[in-house]
PDB file of C-alpha atoms in Angstrom:
ATOM      1  CA  UNK T 237      41.152  43.598 -72.431  1.00 60.00           C
ATOM      2  CA  UNK T 238      41.593  40.118 -71.011  1.00 64.00           C
ATOM      3  CA  UNK T 239      42.166  38.280 -74.277  1.00 70.00           C
ATOM      4  CA  UNK T 240      45.557  37.075 -75.487  1.00 72.00           C
ATOM      5  CA  UNK T 241      47.732  39.903 -76.758  1.00 71.00           C
ATOM      6  CA  UNK T 242      50.660  38.999 -78.996  1.00 71.00           C
ATOM      7  CA  UNK T 243      52.312  42.354 -78.388  1.00 74.00           C
ATOM      8  CA  UNK T 244      54.255  44.161 -75.650  1.00 73.00           C
ATOM      9  CA  UNK T 245      51.063  45.259 -73.884  1.00 77.00           C
ATOM     10  CA  UNK T 246      50.204  44.565 -70.267  1.00 76.00           C
ATOM     11  CA  UNK T 247      46.737  44.850 -68.734  1.00 80.00           C
ATOM     12  CA  UNK T 248      46.636  45.857 -65.063  1.00 85.00           C
ATOM     13  CA  UNK T 249      43.770  45.282 -62.618  1.00 92.00           C
ATOM     14  CA  UNK T 250      43.424  46.450 -59.015  1.00 94.00           C
ATOM     15  CA  UNK T 251      42.381  44.232 -56.118  1.00 97.00           C
ATOM     16  CA  UNK T 252      42.083  44.888 -52.381  1.00 98.00           C
ATOM     17  CA  UNK T 253      43.747  41.583 -51.411  1.00 97.00           C
ATOM     18  CA  UNK T 254      45.105  38.320 -52.779  1.00 98.00           C
ATOM     19  CA  UNK T 255      41.763  36.475 -52.730  1.00 97.00           C
ATOM     20  CA  UNK T 256      40.055  39.224 -54.725  1.00 98.00           C
ATOM     21  CA  UNK T 257      42.948  39.230 -57.196  1.00 98.00           C
ATOM     22  CA  UNK T 258      42.598  35.470 -57.722  1.00 98.00           C
ATOM     23  CA  UNK T 259      38.836  35.871 -58.141  1.00 98.00           C
ATOM     24  CA  UNK T 260      39.423  38.505 -60.847  1.00 97.00           C
ATOM     25  CA  UNK T 261      41.991  36.253 -62.510  1.00 96.00           C
ATOM     26  CA  UNK T 262      39.452  33.400 -62.572  1.00 96.00           C
ATOM     27  CA  UNK T 263      36.915  35.657 -64.301  1.00 95.00           C
ATOM     28  CA  UNK T 264      39.490  36.890 -66.822  1.00 93.00           C
ATOM     29  CA  UNK T 265      40.522  33.331 -67.654  1.00 94.00           C
ATOM     30  CA  UNK T 266      36.867  32.345 -68.089  1.00 93.00           C
ATOM     31  CA  UNK T 267      36.283  35.292 -70.461  1.00 91.00           C
ATOM     32  CA  UNK T 268      39.080  34.536 -72.866  1.00 86.00           C
ATOM     33  CA  UNK T 269      41.787  32.153 -71.809  1.00 87.00           C
ATOM     34  CA  UNK T 270      40.301  29.040 -70.281  1.00 93.00           C
ATOM     35  CA  UNK T 271      42.792  26.210 -70.476  1.00 94.00           C
ATOM     36  CA  UNK T 272      45.658  28.401 -71.700  1.00 93.00           C
ATOM     37  CA  UNK T 273      48.106  30.030 -69.262  1.00 93.00           C
ATOM     38  CA  UNK T 274      47.973  31.906 -65.972  1.00 94.00           C
ATOM     39  CA  UNK T 275      50.816  33.622 -64.175  1.00 93.00           C
ATOM     40  CA  UNK T 276      51.442  34.641 -60.564  1.00 96.00           C
ATOM     41  CA  UNK T 277      54.218  36.824 -59.200  1.00 95.00           C
ATOM     42  CA  UNK T 278      54.672  36.223 -55.482  1.00 96.00           C
ATOM     43  CA  UNK T 279      57.280  35.324 -52.885  1.00 96.00           C
ATOM     44  CA  UNK T 280      57.155  31.597 -53.615  1.00 95.00           C
ATOM     45  CA  UNK T 281      59.502  30.712 -50.751  1.00 96.00           C
ATOM     46  CA  UNK T 282      57.745  32.621 -47.964  1.00 96.00           C
ATOM     47  CA  UNK T 283      54.172  32.308 -49.265  1.00 96.00           C
ATOM     48  CA  UNK T 284      53.842  28.800 -50.754  1.00 97.00           C
ATOM     49  CA  UNK T 285      50.151  28.755 -49.784  1.00 98.00           C
ATOM     50  CA  UNK T 286      49.538  31.454 -52.400  1.00 98.00           C
ATOM     51  CA  UNK T 287      51.136  29.309 -55.079  1.00 98.00           C
ATOM     52  CA  UNK T 288      49.041  26.293 -54.031  1.00 98.00           C
ATOM     53  CA  UNK T 289      45.795  28.317 -53.895  1.00 98.00           C
ATOM     54  CA  UNK T 290      46.420  29.977 -57.256  1.00 98.00           C
ATOM     55  CA  UNK T 291      47.257  26.611 -58.823  1.00 97.00           C
ATOM     56  CA  UNK T 292      44.064  25.091 -57.458  1.00 98.00           C
ATOM     57  CA  UNK T 293      41.801  27.922 -58.603  1.00 98.00           C
ATOM     58  CA  UNK T 294      43.045  28.579 -62.144  1.00 97.00           C
ATOM     59  CA  UNK T 295      41.467  26.586 -64.993  1.00 97.00           C
ATOM     60  CA  UNK T 296      44.620  26.766 -67.086  1.00 96.00           C
ATOM     61  CA  UNK T 297      47.016  24.086 -68.293  1.00 95.00           C
ATOM     62  CA  UNK T 298      50.126  26.171 -67.610  1.00 95.00           C
ATOM     63  CA  UNK T 299      50.388  27.938 -64.256  1.00 95.00           C
ATOM     64  CA  UNK T 300      53.564  29.978 -64.217  1.00 94.00           C
ATOM     65  CA  UNK T 301      55.131  31.332 -61.037  1.00 95.00           C
ATOM     66  CA  UNK T 302      57.423  34.381 -61.246  1.00 94.00           C
ATOM     67  CA  UNK T 303      57.821  33.787 -64.973  1.00 90.00           C
ATOM     68  CA  UNK T 304      56.865  36.053 -67.884  1.00 87.00           C
ATOM     69  CA  UNK T 305      53.712  34.463 -69.287  1.00 84.00           C
ATOM     70  CA  UNK T 306      54.440  35.222 -72.937  1.00 80.00           C
ATOM     71  CA  UNK T 307      57.871  33.551 -72.829  1.00 82.00           C
ATOM     72  CA  UNK T 308      57.468  31.169 -69.887  1.00 81.00           C
ATOM     73  CA  UNK T 309      54.470  29.402 -71.382  1.00 83.00           C
ATOM     74  CA  UNK T 310      56.498  28.183 -74.352  1.00 86.00           C
ATOM     75  CA  UNK T 311      58.832  26.306 -72.015  1.00 84.00           C
ATOM     76  CA  UNK T 312      62.594  25.863 -71.720  1.00 82.00           C
ATOM     77  CA  UNK T 313      63.616  29.529 -71.479  1.00 78.00           C
ATOM     78  CA  UNK T 314      62.412  30.296 -67.934  1.00 82.00           C
ATOM     79  CA  UNK T 315      61.462  26.837 -66.710  1.00 84.00           C
ATOM     80  CA  UNK T 316      62.165  23.223 -67.529  1.00 85.00           C
ATOM     81  CA  UNK T 317      58.771  21.733 -66.648  1.00 88.00           C
ATOM     82  CA  UNK T 318      57.235  22.701 -69.994  1.00 90.00           C
ATOM     83  CA  UNK T 319      58.406  21.266 -73.297  1.00 90.00           C
ATOM     84  CA  UNK T 320      59.617  23.946 -75.741  1.00 90.00           C
ATOM     85  CA  UNK T 321      56.809  24.791 -78.151  1.00 90.00           C
ATOM     86  CA  UNK T 322      55.035  27.696 -79.813  1.00 87.00           C
ATOM     87  CA  UNK T 323      51.779  25.719 -79.986  1.00 89.00           C
ATOM     88  CA  UNK T 324      50.113  25.414 -76.590  1.00 91.00           C
ATOM     89  CA  UNK T 325      47.292  22.966 -75.948  1.00 92.00           C
ATOM     90  CA  UNK T 326      44.444  24.169 -73.737  1.00 92.00           C
ATOM     91  CA  UNK T 327      42.922  20.769 -72.940  1.00 93.00           C
ATOM     92  CA  UNK T 328      39.224  20.034 -72.810  1.00 93.00           C
ATOM     93  CA  UNK T 329      38.657  23.368 -71.036  1.00 93.00           C
ATOM     94  CA  UNK T 330      39.764  25.169 -74.199  1.00 92.00           C
ATOM     95  CA  UNK T 331      38.348  22.675 -76.686  1.00 92.00           C
ATOM     96  CA  UNK T 332      41.676  20.957 -77.438  1.00 93.00           C
ATOM     97  CA  UNK T 333      42.600  17.298 -77.238  1.00 90.00           C
ATOM     98  CA  UNK T 334      45.749  17.917 -75.164  1.00 93.00           C
ATOM     99  CA  UNK T 335      46.621  20.282 -72.330  1.00 93.00           C
ATOM    100  CA  UNK T 336      50.370  20.430 -72.753  1.00 93.00           C
ATOM    101  CA  UNK T 337      52.775  22.157 -75.089  1.00 93.00           C
ATOM    102  CA  UNK T 338      52.480  20.540 -78.525  1.00 93.00           C
ATOM    103  CA  UNK T 339      55.643  18.807 -79.678  1.00 91.00           C
ATOM    104  CA  UNK T 340      56.816  16.266 -82.241  1.00 90.00           C
ATOM    105  CA  UNK T 341      55.181  13.358 -80.390  1.00 90.00           C
ATOM    106  CA  UNK T 342      51.764  14.977 -80.969  1.00 91.00           C
ATOM    107  CA  UNK T 343      52.359  15.331 -84.718  1.00 89.00           C
ATOM    108  CA  UNK T 344      53.208  11.697 -85.388  1.00 93.00           C
ATOM    109  CA  UNK T 345      50.452   9.247 -86.265  1.00 93.00           C
ATOM    110  CA  UNK T 346      50.941   6.213 -84.087  1.00 90.00           C
ATOM    111  CA  UNK T 347      49.159   2.936 -84.731  1.00 92.00           C
ATOM    112  CA  UNK T 348      48.359   0.324 -82.144  1.00 92.00           C
ATOM    113  CA  UNK T 349      47.401  -3.220 -83.049  1.00 95.00           C
ATOM    114  CA  UNK T 350      45.468  -4.760 -80.173  1.00 92.00           C
ATOM    115  CA  UNK T 351      44.784  -8.477 -80.187  1.00 91.00           C
ATOM    116  CA  UNK T 352      42.007 -10.035 -78.178  1.00 87.00           C
ATOM    117  CA  UNK T 353      43.202 -11.246 -74.810  1.00 83.00           C
ATOM    118  CA  UNK T 354      40.667 -12.468 -72.309  1.00 79.00           C
ATOM    119  CA  UNK T 355      41.560 -11.759 -68.750  1.00 77.00           C
ATOM    120  CA  UNK T 356      38.208 -11.969 -67.013  1.00 71.00           C
ATOM    121  CA  UNK T 357      37.475 -15.296 -65.346  1.00 78.00           C
ATOM    122  CA  UNK T 358      33.767 -14.645 -64.793  1.00 78.00           C
ATOM    123  CA  UNK T 359      31.191 -11.902 -64.913  1.00 76.00           C
ATOM    124  CA  UNK T 360      27.903 -12.279 -63.093  1.00 80.00           C
ATOM    125  CA  UNK T 361      24.934 -10.128 -64.029  1.00 81.00           C
ATOM    126  CA  UNK T 362      21.658  -9.894 -62.155  1.00 79.00           C
ATOM    127  CA  UNK T 363      18.702 -11.718 -63.714  1.00 80.00           C
ATOM    128  CA  UNK T 364      16.905  -8.407 -64.264  1.00 83.00           C
ATOM    129  CA  UNK T 365      18.165  -4.937 -65.150  1.00 86.00           C
ATOM    130  CA  UNK T 366      15.590  -2.129 -65.159  1.00 84.00           C
ATOM    131  CA  UNK T 367      16.479   0.946 -67.155  1.00 81.00           C
ATOM    132  CA  UNK T 368      13.324   2.694 -68.365  1.00 81.00           C
ATOM    133  CA  UNK T 369      11.722   5.773 -66.856  1.00 78.00           C
ATOM    134  CA  UNK T 370       9.358   4.855 -64.042  1.00 82.00           C
ATOM    135  CA  UNK T 371      10.750   1.338 -63.590  1.00 85.00           C
ATOM    136  CA  UNK T 372      12.012   1.901 -60.043  1.00 85.00           C
ATOM    137  CA  UNK T 373       8.748   0.863 -58.275  1.00 89.00           C
ATOM    138  CA  UNK T 374       8.604  -2.352 -60.342  1.00 89.00           C
ATOM    139  CA  UNK T 375      12.252  -3.115 -59.622  1.00 88.00           C
ATOM    140  CA  UNK T 376      11.858  -2.503 -55.891  1.00 88.00           C
ATOM    141  CA  UNK T 377       8.742  -4.699 -55.835  1.00 90.00           C
ATOM    142  CA  UNK T 378      10.785  -7.523 -57.388  1.00 88.00           C
ATOM    143  CA  UNK T 379      13.533  -7.031 -54.802  1.00 87.00           C
ATOM    144  CA  UNK T 380      10.985  -7.457 -52.008  1.00 89.00           C
ATOM    145  CA  UNK T 381       9.012 -10.371 -53.520  1.00 90.00           C
ATOM    146  CA  UNK T 382      12.156 -12.321 -54.443  1.00 88.00           C
ATOM    147  CA  UNK T 383      13.549 -11.874 -50.929  1.00 87.00           C
ATOM    148  CA  UNK T 384      16.661  -9.931 -51.902  1.00 85.00           C
ATOM    149  CA  UNK T 385      18.453  -7.985 -49.219  1.00 84.00           C
ATOM    150  CA  UNK T 386      20.220  -5.464 -51.479  1.00 83.00           C
ATOM    151  CA  UNK T 387      19.725  -3.502 -54.687  1.00 82.00           C
ATOM    152  CA  UNK T 388      22.115  -1.301 -56.635  1.00 83.00           C
ATOM    153  CA  UNK T 389      20.721   1.864 -58.178  1.00 83.00           C
ATOM    154  CA  UNK T 390      22.946   3.660 -60.688  1.00 83.00           C
ATOM    155  CA  UNK T 391      21.888   7.206 -61.513  1.00 83.00           C
ATOM    156  CA  UNK T 392      23.085  10.769 -61.862  1.00 84.00           C
ATOM    157  CA  UNK T 393      21.640  14.124 -60.830  1.00 87.00           C
ATOM    158  CA  UNK T 394      19.744  14.634 -64.109  1.00 86.00           C
ATOM    159  CA  UNK T 395      18.138  11.185 -64.025  1.00 77.00           C
ATOM    160  CA  UNK T 396      17.346  11.487 -60.319  1.00 78.00           C
ATOM    161  CA  UNK T 397      15.690  14.889 -60.806  1.00 84.00           C
ATOM    162  CA  UNK T 398      13.699  13.626 -63.798  1.00 78.00           C
ATOM    163  CA  UNK T 399      12.325  10.509 -62.168  1.00 67.00           C
TER     164      UNK T 399
END
């Protein structure tokens, strides 16, 4: 019952405390609303830490505070931070190219003509760059035999774990 409902229906969930409620909200967003909109009703003046925590934890582009989600997400009516729109981008989380309310600027094709302009004065590369699987021992041997004092290794977790 967590998916978007375009009707006057409200789903209610119980939680023992605020942290559990946020945890449930995270799961609900992950099931059917990632990138879209989340909403929190709280005393924003006396409990700003709740607003900050909720904002940090939700993977949604619109995080509404004390605002009806169905109307507040479209902007302008209950807040002025969101551009008025009935088309809401969900960003890369939701498989969209933008994470804001879609407006006229998103519907206009804009061209950019970019001319070559060289700004770099120099660029020095090492004499050898090793990039194949298993090349690390050979590269380190060259560092030692050539008398170098430093080496830069660029990798990521997948490459590191796979040798």
